[in-house]
Structures are given as structure tokens and as C-alpha cells.
XYZ file of C-alpha atoms in Angstrom:
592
model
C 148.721 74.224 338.834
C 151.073 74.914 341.775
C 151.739 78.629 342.410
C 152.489 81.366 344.644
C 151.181 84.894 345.780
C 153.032 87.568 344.911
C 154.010 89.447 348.416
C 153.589 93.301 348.467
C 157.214 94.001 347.773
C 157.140 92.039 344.485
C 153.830 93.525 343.771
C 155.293 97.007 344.367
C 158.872 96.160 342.433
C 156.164 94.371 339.601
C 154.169 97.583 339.120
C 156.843 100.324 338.673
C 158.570 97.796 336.180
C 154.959 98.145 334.346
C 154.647 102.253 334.719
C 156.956 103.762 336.515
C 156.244 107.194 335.379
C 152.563 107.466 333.879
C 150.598 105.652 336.738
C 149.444 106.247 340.215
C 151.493 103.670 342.159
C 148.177 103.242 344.349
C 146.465 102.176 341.209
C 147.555 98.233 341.483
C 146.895 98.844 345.230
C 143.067 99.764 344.470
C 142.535 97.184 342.466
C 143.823 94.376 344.616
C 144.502 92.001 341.877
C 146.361 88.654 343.424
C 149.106 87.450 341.056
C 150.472 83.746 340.550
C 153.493 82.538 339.299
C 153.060 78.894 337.778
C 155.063 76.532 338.682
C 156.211 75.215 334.477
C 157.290 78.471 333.203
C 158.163 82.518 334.046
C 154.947 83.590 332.484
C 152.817 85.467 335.723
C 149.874 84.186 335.321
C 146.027 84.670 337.723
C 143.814 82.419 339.365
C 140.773 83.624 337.944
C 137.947 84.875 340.494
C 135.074 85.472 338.136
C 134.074 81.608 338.179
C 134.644 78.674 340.718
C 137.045 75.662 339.559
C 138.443 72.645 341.524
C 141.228 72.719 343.449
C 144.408 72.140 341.320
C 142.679 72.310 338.498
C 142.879 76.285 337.353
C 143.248 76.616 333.448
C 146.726 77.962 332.895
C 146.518 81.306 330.681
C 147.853 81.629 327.337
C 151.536 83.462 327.273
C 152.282 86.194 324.771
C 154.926 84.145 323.195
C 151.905 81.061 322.254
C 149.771 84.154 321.091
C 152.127 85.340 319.065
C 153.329 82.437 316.961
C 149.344 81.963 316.259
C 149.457 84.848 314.484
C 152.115 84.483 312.948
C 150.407 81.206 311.416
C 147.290 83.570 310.482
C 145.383 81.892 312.584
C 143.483 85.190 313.939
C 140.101 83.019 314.955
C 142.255 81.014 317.542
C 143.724 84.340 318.868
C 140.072 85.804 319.189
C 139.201 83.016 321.005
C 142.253 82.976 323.640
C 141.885 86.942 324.174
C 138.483 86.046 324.898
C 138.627 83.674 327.028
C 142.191 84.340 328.902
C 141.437 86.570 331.952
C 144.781 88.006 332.790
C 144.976 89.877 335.210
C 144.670 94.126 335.299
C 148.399 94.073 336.001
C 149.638 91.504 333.955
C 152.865 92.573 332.324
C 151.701 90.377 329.195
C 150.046 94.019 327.936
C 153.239 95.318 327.363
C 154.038 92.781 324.880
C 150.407 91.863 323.601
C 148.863 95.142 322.722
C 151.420 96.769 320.389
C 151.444 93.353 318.562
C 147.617 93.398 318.085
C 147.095 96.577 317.704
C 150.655 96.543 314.812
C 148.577 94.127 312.835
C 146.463 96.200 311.807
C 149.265 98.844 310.509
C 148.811 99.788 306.984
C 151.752 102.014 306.514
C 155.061 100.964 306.131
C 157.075 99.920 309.174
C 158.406 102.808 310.885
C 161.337 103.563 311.673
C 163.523 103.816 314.979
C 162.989 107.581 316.459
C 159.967 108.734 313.934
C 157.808 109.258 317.063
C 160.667 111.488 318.540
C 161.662 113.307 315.221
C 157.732 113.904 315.003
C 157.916 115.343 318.918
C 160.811 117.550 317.422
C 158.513 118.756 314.425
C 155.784 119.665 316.618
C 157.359 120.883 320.073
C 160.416 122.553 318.943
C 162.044 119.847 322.123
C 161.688 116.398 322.346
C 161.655 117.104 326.129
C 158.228 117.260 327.918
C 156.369 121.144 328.897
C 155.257 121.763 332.281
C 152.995 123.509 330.735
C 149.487 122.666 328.999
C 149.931 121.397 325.617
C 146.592 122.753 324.209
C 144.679 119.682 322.568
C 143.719 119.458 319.118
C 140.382 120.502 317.754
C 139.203 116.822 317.313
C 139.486 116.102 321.444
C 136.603 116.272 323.140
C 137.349 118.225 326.379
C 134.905 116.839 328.801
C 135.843 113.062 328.171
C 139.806 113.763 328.437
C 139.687 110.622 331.197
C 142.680 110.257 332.963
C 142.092 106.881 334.369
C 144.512 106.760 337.154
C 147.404 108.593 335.176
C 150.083 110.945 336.937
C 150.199 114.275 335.612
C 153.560 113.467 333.615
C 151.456 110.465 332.033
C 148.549 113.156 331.412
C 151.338 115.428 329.926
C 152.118 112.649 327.950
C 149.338 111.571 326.894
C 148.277 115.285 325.418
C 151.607 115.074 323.067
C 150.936 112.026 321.942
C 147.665 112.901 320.753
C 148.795 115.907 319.549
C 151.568 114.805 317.514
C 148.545 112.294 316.363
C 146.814 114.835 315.164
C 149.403 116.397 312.735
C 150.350 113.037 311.390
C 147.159 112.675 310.576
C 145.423 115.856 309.602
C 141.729 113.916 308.552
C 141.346 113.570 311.800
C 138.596 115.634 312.475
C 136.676 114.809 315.371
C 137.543 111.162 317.747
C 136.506 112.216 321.382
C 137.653 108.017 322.223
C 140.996 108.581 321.188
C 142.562 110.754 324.213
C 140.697 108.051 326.395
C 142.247 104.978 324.388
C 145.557 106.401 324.790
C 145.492 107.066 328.683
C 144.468 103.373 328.612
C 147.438 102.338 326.528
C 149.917 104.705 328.434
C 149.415 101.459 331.414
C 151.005 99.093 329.914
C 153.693 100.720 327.303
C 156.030 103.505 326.556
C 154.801 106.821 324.810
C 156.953 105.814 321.811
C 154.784 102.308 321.715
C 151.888 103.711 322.464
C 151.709 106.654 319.813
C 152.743 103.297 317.305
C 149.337 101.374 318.749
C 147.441 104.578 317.956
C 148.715 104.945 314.149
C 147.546 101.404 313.894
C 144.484 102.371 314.864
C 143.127 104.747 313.290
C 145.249 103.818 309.972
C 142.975 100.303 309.879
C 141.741 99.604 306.316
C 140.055 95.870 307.330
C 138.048 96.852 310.621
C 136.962 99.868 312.583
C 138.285 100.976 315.780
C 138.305 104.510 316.153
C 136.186 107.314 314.294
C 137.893 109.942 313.280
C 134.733 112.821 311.721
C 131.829 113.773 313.016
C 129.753 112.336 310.503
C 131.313 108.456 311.371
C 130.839 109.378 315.014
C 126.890 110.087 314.342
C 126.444 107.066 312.225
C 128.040 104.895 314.608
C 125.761 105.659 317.086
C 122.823 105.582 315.151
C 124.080 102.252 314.368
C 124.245 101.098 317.718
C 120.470 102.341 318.001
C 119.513 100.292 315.551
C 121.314 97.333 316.890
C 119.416 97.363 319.966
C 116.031 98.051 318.689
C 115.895 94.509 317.673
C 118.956 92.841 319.983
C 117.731 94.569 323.217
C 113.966 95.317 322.632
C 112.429 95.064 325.927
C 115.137 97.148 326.993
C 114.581 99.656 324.498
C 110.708 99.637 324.689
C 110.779 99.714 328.529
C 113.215 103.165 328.590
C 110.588 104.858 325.766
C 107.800 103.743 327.930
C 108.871 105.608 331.109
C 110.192 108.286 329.592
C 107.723 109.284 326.469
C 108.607 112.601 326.068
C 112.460 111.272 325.456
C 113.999 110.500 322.215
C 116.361 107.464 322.335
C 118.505 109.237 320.253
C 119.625 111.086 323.804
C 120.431 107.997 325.270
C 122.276 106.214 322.473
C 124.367 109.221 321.831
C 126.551 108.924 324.490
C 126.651 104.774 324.305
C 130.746 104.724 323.978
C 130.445 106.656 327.597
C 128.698 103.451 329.053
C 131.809 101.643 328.535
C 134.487 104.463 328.676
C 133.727 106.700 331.748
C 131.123 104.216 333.162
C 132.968 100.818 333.721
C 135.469 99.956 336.232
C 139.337 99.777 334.821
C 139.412 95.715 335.243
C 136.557 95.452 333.156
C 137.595 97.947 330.104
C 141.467 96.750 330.282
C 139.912 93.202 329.397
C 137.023 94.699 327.077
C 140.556 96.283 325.190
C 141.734 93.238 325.008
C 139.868 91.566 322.784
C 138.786 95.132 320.951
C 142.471 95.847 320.347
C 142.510 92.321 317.674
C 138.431 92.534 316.858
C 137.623 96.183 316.730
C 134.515 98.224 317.440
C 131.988 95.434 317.139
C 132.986 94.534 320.913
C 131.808 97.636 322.184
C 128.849 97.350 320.470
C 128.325 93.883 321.815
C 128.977 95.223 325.628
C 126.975 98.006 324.867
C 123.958 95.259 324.347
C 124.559 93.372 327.478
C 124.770 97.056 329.390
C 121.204 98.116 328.033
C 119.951 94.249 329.257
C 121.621 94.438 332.405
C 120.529 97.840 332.816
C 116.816 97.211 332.411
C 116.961 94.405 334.795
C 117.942 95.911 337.779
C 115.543 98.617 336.741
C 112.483 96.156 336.944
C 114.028 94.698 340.976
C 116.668 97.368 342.406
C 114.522 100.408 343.654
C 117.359 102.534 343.191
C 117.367 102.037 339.514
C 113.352 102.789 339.443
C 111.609 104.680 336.585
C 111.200 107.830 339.594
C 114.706 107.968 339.709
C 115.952 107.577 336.148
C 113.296 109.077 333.863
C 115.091 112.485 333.776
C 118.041 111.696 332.991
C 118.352 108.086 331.828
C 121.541 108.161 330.286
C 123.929 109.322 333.265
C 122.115 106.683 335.316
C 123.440 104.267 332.707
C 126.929 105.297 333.680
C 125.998 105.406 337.374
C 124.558 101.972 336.677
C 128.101 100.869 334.688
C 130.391 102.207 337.535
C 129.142 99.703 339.935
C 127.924 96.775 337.434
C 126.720 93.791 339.118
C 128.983 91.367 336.965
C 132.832 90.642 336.160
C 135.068 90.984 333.315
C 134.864 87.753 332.147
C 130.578 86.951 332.476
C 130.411 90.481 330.970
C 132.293 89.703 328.187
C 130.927 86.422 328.209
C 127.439 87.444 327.635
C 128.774 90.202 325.170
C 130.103 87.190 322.544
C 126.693 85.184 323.421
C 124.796 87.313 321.008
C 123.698 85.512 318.363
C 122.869 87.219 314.342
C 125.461 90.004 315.335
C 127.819 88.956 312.698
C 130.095 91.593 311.183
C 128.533 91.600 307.568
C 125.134 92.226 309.930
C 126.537 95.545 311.671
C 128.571 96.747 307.938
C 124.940 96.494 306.193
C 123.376 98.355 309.702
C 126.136 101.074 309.235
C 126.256 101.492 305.337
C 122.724 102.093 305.181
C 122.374 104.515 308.192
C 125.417 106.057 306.698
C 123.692 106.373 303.480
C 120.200 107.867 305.006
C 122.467 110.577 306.840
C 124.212 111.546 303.631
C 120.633 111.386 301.354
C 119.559 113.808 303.994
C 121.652 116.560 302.734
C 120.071 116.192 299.177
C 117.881 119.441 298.494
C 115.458 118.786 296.038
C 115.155 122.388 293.751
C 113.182 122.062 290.775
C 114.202 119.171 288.527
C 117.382 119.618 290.462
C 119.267 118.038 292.799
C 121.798 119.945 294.767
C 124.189 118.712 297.578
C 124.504 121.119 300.569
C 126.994 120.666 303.445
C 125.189 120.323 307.063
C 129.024 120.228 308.439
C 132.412 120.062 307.809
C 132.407 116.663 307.345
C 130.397 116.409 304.024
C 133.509 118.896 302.688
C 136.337 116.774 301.465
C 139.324 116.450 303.901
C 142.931 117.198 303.151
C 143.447 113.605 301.844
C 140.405 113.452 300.057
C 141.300 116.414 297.860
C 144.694 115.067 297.245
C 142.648 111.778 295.617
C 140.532 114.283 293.905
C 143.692 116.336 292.587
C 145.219 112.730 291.651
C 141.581 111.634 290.106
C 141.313 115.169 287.909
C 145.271 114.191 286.258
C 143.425 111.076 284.764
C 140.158 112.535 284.333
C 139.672 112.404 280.202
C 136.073 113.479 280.869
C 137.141 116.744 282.588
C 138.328 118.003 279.213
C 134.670 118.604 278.207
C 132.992 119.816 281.427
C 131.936 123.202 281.419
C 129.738 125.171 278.992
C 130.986 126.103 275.724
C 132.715 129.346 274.934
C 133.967 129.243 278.684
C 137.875 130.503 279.091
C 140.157 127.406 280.447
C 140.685 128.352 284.169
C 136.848 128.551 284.052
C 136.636 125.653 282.934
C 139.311 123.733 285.599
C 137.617 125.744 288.547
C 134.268 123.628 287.292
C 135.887 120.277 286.709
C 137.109 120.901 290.597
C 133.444 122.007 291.730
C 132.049 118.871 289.975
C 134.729 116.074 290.975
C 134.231 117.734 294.637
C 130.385 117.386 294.347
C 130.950 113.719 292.874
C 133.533 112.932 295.851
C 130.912 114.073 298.467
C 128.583 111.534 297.355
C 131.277 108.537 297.856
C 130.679 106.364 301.171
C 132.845 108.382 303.490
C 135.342 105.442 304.114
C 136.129 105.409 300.461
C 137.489 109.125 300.232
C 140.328 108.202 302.190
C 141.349 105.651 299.741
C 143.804 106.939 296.240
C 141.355 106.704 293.141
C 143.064 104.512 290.254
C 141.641 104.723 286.449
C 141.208 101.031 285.812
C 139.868 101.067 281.976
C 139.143 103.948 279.669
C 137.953 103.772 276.295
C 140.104 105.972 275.021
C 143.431 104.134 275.598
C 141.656 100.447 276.296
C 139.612 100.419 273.328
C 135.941 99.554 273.221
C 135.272 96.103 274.566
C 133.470 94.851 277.347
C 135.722 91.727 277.178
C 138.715 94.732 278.027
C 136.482 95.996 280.483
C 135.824 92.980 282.646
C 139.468 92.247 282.599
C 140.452 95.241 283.596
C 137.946 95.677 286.312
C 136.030 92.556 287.204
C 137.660 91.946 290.062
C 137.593 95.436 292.057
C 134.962 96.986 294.827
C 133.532 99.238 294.145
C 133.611 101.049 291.058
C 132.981 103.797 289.527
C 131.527 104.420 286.136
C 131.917 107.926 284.356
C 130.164 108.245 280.939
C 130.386 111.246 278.457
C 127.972 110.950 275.403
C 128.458 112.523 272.093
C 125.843 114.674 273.079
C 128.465 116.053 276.429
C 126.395 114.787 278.442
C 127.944 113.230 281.506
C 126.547 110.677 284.432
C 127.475 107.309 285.615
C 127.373 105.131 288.562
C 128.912 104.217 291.417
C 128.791 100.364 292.059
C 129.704 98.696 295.124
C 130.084 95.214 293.955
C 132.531 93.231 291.615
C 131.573 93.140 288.661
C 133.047 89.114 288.703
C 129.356 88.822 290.790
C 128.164 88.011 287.162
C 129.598 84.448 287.163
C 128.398 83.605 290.848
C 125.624 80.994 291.217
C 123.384 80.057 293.193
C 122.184 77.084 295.029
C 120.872 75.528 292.210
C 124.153 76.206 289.697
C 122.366 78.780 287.905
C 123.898 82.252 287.187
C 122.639 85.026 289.005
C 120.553 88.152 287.079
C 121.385 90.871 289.138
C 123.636 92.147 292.288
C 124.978 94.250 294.167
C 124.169 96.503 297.130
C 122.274 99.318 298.091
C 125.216 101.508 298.661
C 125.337 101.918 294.823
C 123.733 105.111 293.368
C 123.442 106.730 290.168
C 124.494 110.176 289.576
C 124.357 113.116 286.447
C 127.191 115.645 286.506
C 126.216 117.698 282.883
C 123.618 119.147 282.573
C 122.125 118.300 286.103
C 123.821 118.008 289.106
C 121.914 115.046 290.992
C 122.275 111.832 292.583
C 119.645 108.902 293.018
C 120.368 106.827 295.818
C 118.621 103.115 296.747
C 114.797 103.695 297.071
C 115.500 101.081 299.720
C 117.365 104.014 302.462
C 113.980 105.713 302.808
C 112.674 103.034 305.214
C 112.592 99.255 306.188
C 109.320 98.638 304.323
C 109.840 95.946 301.536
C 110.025 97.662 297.893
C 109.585 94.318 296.225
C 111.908 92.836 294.167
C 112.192 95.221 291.646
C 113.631 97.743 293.866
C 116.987 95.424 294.651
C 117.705 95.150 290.865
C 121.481 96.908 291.258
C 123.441 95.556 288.836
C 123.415 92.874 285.798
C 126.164 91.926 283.302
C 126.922 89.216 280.760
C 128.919 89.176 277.485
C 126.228 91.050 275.668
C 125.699 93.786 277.833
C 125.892 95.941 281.325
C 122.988 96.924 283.000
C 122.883 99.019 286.067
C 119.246 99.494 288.028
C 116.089 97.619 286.921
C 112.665 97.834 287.229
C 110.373 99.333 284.452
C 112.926 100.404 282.849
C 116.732 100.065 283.200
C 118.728 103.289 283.906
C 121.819 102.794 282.142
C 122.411 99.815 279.660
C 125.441 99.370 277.634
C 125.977 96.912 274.237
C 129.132 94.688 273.762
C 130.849 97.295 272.000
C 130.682 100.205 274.644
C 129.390 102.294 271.971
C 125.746 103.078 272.254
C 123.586 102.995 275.501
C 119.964 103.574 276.638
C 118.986 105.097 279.960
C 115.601 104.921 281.340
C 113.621 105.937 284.725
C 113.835 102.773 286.839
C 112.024 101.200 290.748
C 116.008 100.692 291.799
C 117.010 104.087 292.160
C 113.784 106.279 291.282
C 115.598 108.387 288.720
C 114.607 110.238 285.141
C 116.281 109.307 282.125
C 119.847 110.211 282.520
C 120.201 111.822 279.421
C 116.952 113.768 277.531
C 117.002 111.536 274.572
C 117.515 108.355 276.269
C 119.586 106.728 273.625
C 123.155 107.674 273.640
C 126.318 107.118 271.974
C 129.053 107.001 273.969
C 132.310 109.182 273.822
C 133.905 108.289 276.785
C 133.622 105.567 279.644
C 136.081 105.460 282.326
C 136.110 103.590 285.778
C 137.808 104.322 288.525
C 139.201 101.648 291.098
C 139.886 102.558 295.022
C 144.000 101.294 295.948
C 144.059 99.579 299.145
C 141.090 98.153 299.632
């Protein structure tokens, strides 16, 4: 490839094209990033310095235009691979272009329209031109990690209305301490307009994770991480409990998104958000990995790094480490995607279950009863969430008959609210943000299972409401479809049971109590009978197994049996254990 060096004045002409306004002109200067033009085409292109090639023979990059028709074609694997691999340089104009049109894939409302950002500035401000004063940040910024990275203070002032304006477009929002951070990284390489539209995508992601947005996601994705690198990084893990016994990992890990945010230099996050802005969070918690491994190795043969110097206070020297890291971009990244058995379904099961031990943690055992008590504001449903309750509670049949008898009507709405709020508190957290749908009733479907599976086979997850003749009511949620009955195996044959261990039973009259997985408690092995979820046929449904089978239902969804069962650990469901049903409704989840 035959090129040429950009000279200073193009460099200088180059960089206010990119951010004229929101940047520190010196910031290109610092990084000292040569640029090449190739020879076949306008695209600006780099002769990459993280790895030695032959003369004449450095790999063209990949142009925004070639990335974009790939996606186009769906083909989202060969993108992954290019943004991997394709080390464009820091100040690249290709980010301009490339990072609203990964991050706009993953927009799930509909496409909007020219001047909504500014309309929404107009809402919020009163003025649609920019304060010299402080905007004061919204509650879910976290003050000390407002990183600037190399912004002017018009692109600060920016970037506090844009995540301000954020914030009351999105009012669930409760707590995200990476989001001022990810937009100061955006403000580089786009307008405010684009880069508020990059951020909606975001956090409005139904398919993968890139930003959390409560406290409760925050704490269960760093737990996650934890658990990641227990077994992914264990001498790394073992080595930092070792020297420091009195210290809980927990310490360290909770500031892990700090490694990469404040700790690393700006060429190696702007290609990190590369590939994170198409992928999602599983690339930090790949780099994470390579951090703790890279970490522990200079700690065993750079005296600096020794267990003297670190012991008290391991995790700033992890950002002290990260500030200075002994590798580039593209070998970090490079040994971030060499992890092997860190597969996406591998990190969902880590985080569904962790997210599941936090939430079984806020069960209070009283009496016979269980009771759910809120450790925070994020175990209370959020603005949307109570709109999908309010929606759930129009289609609610059941609600009808909650409440004890002789109770006066607005008594007995203010209970059907307490108990759909208790019911919506033990949903996975991701799910409350989705519109509940009433897939099959009895009542208006008729009594069939052959109904029911048509009606509902094919959703995830479910949820089950039953209401005896006895008014008694309990059910189940179930996080698989219920089409898993047909699946077989390796050897053709039909499968008994399936399912996950995010499903749980629950009571809502008389008791109040859920009965989660026996499987949360710990990683010891139950046995078999303790992963018996859920079984179906055209005879009957069965959910939980074990001694006993907590709910089954005949053909005719019109008599049952519930039983105490090794699944979920739970009493009969109903005192008599027989039961004839009144009621069965399920609930569907739109958009997912």
C-alpha cells in the first residue's frame, strides 16, 4: 500500500473538521497518531504500530461504507470480526460515521424524527441555546466519575444536557454512573444531536446489554464479573486474597468498569468502544479479564507493583496499573477475544443467577410466611413498570376475587395493586421494563390445553396465574417456551422436563410467598431432581418435580394437584392439594 503522512497543517485542518467545539485541539497533538492516505481510495486509513509487517505489505482497513453494506446483509459476525480486528486510528474520522450506525442498530423505538433532540432541549431548558452556567446532573450520575476525557468546557456543558435531557426521556433511569463517561467519549467523534441518538440506542437495547441503568443491575453486574474471574483469572484472584487476607474481593471488583474507564489510556478505550458499541458489555468484561492477568503479572516481576505496595489499596493500583498498561490496543483486545468458554449464554446464566441470589436475599422468612421487603429503591417498581402493572390489572380476571370477603371495592383495588406490585417485584428485573400481554385465559379461550399451547407455546417466559374454586390464588413464572416439550435430544427422544432456574413458584391468596430454584443457594450439585422445572405433553402440565410435583394440570384445565417438591422447596400451594380450577391466565412479555 502506497501512502502518505499527513503534515501538521492537515492534521490540524483534519481534527477541527472532527471536533471543533467539544475537544482540546492539543488532544490529537498528545496522542501523536500518524495518519495515511492510501493510494486506491479517499478512505484515511493507519499503518498500524501495534505489530510488525513487511514493507508494502500493510493490511488496508475496512471503510465505513464496506462495514455498512455488511450490515445491511445481516451479516453482524463479519462486522464483529472487522471492528475487531481493524485498528483505526484514535482520530480516524470513520467514528463519525461508524458509531451512530452501530450503536442505531440497536434502537428499539421508532425512528426519530428531525429536531426531537432539540424540541426535547426546549422541554427541559426553557432555550435550546447552551447555559454558562452548571446544569445540575441528574440523580442517576455519579459525581466522582463525571470524566471529561480531554473535553472543552462547552463539550462538558454539553455533555451535562445531553445527559440530562437523557434522563427525562427516560425516567427508569435510576442509577448508570458509565453513562456521563460514554457520552464524553461519544462527544469526539459526533454532534450532540448524534450523540444523544447513540445514547437512546443504548440504553433502549432489548437484545444485549450495554449500559445499566438501577442500582440493583449495577451490583449484579459486578458480582458477575467476580464470578467470571474466579474461574477465568484464578491465580489472579487467589494471589490478590492471599496478600491481602483481611480484604474482601468484593472491594476490588466493585469498581471493575473504573479499570477500563478512568484507568486506560484514550487509544485503548476509543478502540475497546469500538467493538463494545456492536457487541455490548461482554467486551468489558473480557478486558476486564486480561487487566486482572496482566495485573498479577507484573505484580509477581515489577517491584513497583509488589504486594508492600498494593495490599492497602489494591484496587486504585489497578487503575494506576491500567493508566500506564504495558500493551496496545490491538494485543489488548487481542487477548480480550482469546478467552475461551466466555460465550454469551455463559455470562446470561452467570448474571441470571447472581441476579436471582440478590433478589432471594430480600425474602424474610416470618412464620409460614414469606414476605418481600425492599433493601432499595430498586426492588420498588419504576415508573414504567407500574404503567405494565396498571396495563396488567385492566386484564387481570383474577383481580376480581382478591381480597377478603365482605371488603368495600376500593379496598379491594388498593389490594389487587399491593399484590400485582408484590408479584412484579419478584419478575427478573429486565422483564419489568417489558408491556405484559394476556396470552390465554380460560374464561374467554375456553378450557383446553390444545388452546393453551397455541396460544402460548411459543413465548419466553410466561407467566401462569391460577384461581381455584376454593379463591385460592398462586402460579408460576416460567422462563422457557413451553414449545421445549417437542425438543429432542441426541438420541430423537423427547425431552421430560426443562426449563431454567430463573423460574419460581409463587402464592398470592392466602400467603404471600415465593419459592425460588433450590439451585441459587450455592454451586453444590442438588441432583437431578432439583433441575426438574417444567414438563408438558398432551395429557398434562407439570411445573417442579421431585417427590412430589408442585402444580400439575389435566387436559381439560379443570382440576389440578399441588404438592411440596426438591425443584423449588415449597408446601403444597393450596391446603387441600387437589384443586379445581376457576381461572388460569398467562401473561406474555411484548418485545422480547
Amino acid at each position: 500500500m502506497v501512502g502518505k503522512v499527513l503534515g501538521i497543517k492537515d492534521l490540524e485542518q483534519f481534527s477541527s473538521r472532527r471536533s471543533s467545539v467539544y475537544v482540546d485541539p492539543e488532544c490529537d497533538k498528545f496522542f501523536e497518531l500518524p495518519l495515511f492516505i492510501a493510494a486506491s481510495s479517499n478512505d484515511i486509513t493507519t499503518k498500524c504500530q501495534c505489530f510488525q509487517f513487511s514493507p508494502g505489505k500493510e493490511p488496508a482497513l475496512r471503510s465505513y461504507t464496506e462495514i455498512q453494506q455488511l450490515l445491511q446483509q445481516g451479516k453482524k459476525r463479519d462486522v464483529k470480526n472487522i471492528l475487531r480486528e481493524n485498528s483505526w486510528p484514535i482520530n480516524s474520522p470513520i467514528r463519525s460515521q461508524l458509531w451512530p450506525m452501530l450503536c442505531g442498530q440497536h434502537q428499539t423505538k421508532e425512528h426519530m424524527l428531525d429536531g426531537f433532540y432539540w424540541e426535547m432541549v426546549h422541554q427541559v431548558f426553557g432555550t435550546t441555546e447552551l447555559s454558562e452556567k452548571p446544569i445540575m446532573l441528574p440523580a442517576f450520575v455519579d459525581a466522582t466519575h463525571c470524566l471529561p476525557y480531554h473535553l472543552t468546557s462547552t463539550g462538558r456543558a454539553v455533555a451535562d444536557r445531553i445527559v440530562n435531557v437523557l434522563g427525562y426521556d427516560c425516567p427508569d433511569i435510576t442509577y448508570s454512573p458509565v453513562l456521563y463517561p460514554i457520552t464524553s467519549i461519544l462527544l469526539h467523534f459526533m454532534s450532540e444531536e448524534e450523540a444523544y441518538v447513540c445514547l437512546a440506542g443504548l440504553v433502549g437495547s432489548k437484545e444485549k446489554v450495554f449500559i445499566n441503568q438501577t442500582k440493583l443491575q449495577h451490583e449484579v453486574t459486578w458480582k458477575t464479573v467476580m464470578q467470571i474471574a474466579k474461574k477465568h483469572t484464578k491465580s489472579a484472584t487467589s494471589y490478590f486474597q492471599r496478600i491481602c487476607p483481611g480484604l474482601k474481593l468484593e472491594r476490588v471488583f466493585m469498581d471493575w468498569c473504573w479499570w477500563i474507564l478512568a484507568g486506560l489510556p484514550f487509544q485503548h478505550l476509543v478502540r475497546i468502544m469500538d467493538c463494545y458499541f456492536h457487541e455490548g458489555i461482554k467486551v468489558l468484561y473480557r478486558v476486564a479479564l486480561v487487566i486482572l492477568n496482566l495485573f498479577h503479572k507484573e505484580c509477581q516481576s515489577n517491584n513497583e507493583w509488589s504486594p508492600d505496595n498494593i495490599k492497602n489499596d489494591i484496587g486504585n493500583a489497578l487503575i494506576k496499573f491500567c493508566k500506564k498498561i504495558p500493551v496496545s490496543p490491538a494485543k489488548l483486545l487481542h487477548a480480550a477475544f482469546s478467552i475461551r468458554g466466555l460465550s454469551t449464554q455463559y455470562i446470561s446464566r452467570i448474571f441470571i443467577k447472581t441476579e436471582m441470589l440478590l433478589k432471594s436475599r430480600s425474602v424474610l422468612t416470618s412464620g409460614s410466611k414469606q414476605l418481600i421487603k425492599s433493601r432499595s429503591s430498586d426492588n420498588l417498581p419504576t415508573s414504567q413498570s407500574q404503567v405494565n402493572i396498571q396495563m396488567m390489572s385492566h386484564t387481570l380476571t383474577i383481580r376480581e376475587h382478591f381480597g377478603l370477603p365482605g371488603t368495600k371495592n376500593f379496598i379491594k383495588t388498593w389490594t389487587d395493586r399491593q399484590f400485582l406490585f408484590t408479584l412484579w417485584s419478584w419478575l427478573p428485573v429486565r422483564i419489568t421494563m417489558y408491556q405484559p400481554v394476556l396470552l390465554y385465559t380460560t374464561e374467554e379461550h375456553g378450557c383446553s390445553l390444545t388452546t393453551f399451547y397455541v396460544r402460548v407455546e411459543q413465548h419466553e417466559p410466561t407467566l401462569l396465574m391460577i384461581k381455584t374454586c376454593n379463591n385460592e390464588v398462586f402460579g408460576a413464572y416460567c422462563s422457557s417456551r413451553w414449545f421445549e416439550r417437542n425438543v429432542k435430544d441426541d438420541k430423537g427422544q423427547r425431552q421430560a422436563y426443562f426449563g431454567t432456574g430463573e423460574t419460581f413458584l409463587f402464592s398470592l391468596y392466602p400467603e404471600r410467598a415465593k419459592y425460588p430454584w433450590v439451585g441459587i443457594e450455592g454451586d453444590k450439585d442438588l441432583g437431578h431432581s432439583s433441575e426438574l422445572f417444567m414438563a408438558a405433553d398432551s395429557k398434562m402440565i407439570t411445573i417442579g418435580g421431585g417427590e412430589g410435583q408442585a402444580i400439575w394440570m389435566d387436559e381439560n384445565i379443570r382440576f389440578g394437584k399441588t404438592d411440596s417438591c426438591k425443584t423449588f422447596n415449597n408446601p403444597p400451594l393450596c391446603p387441600s392439594g387437589d384443586f379445581e380450577i376457576r381461572v388460569l391466565e398467562v401473561y406474555g412479555f411484548v418485545g422480547i
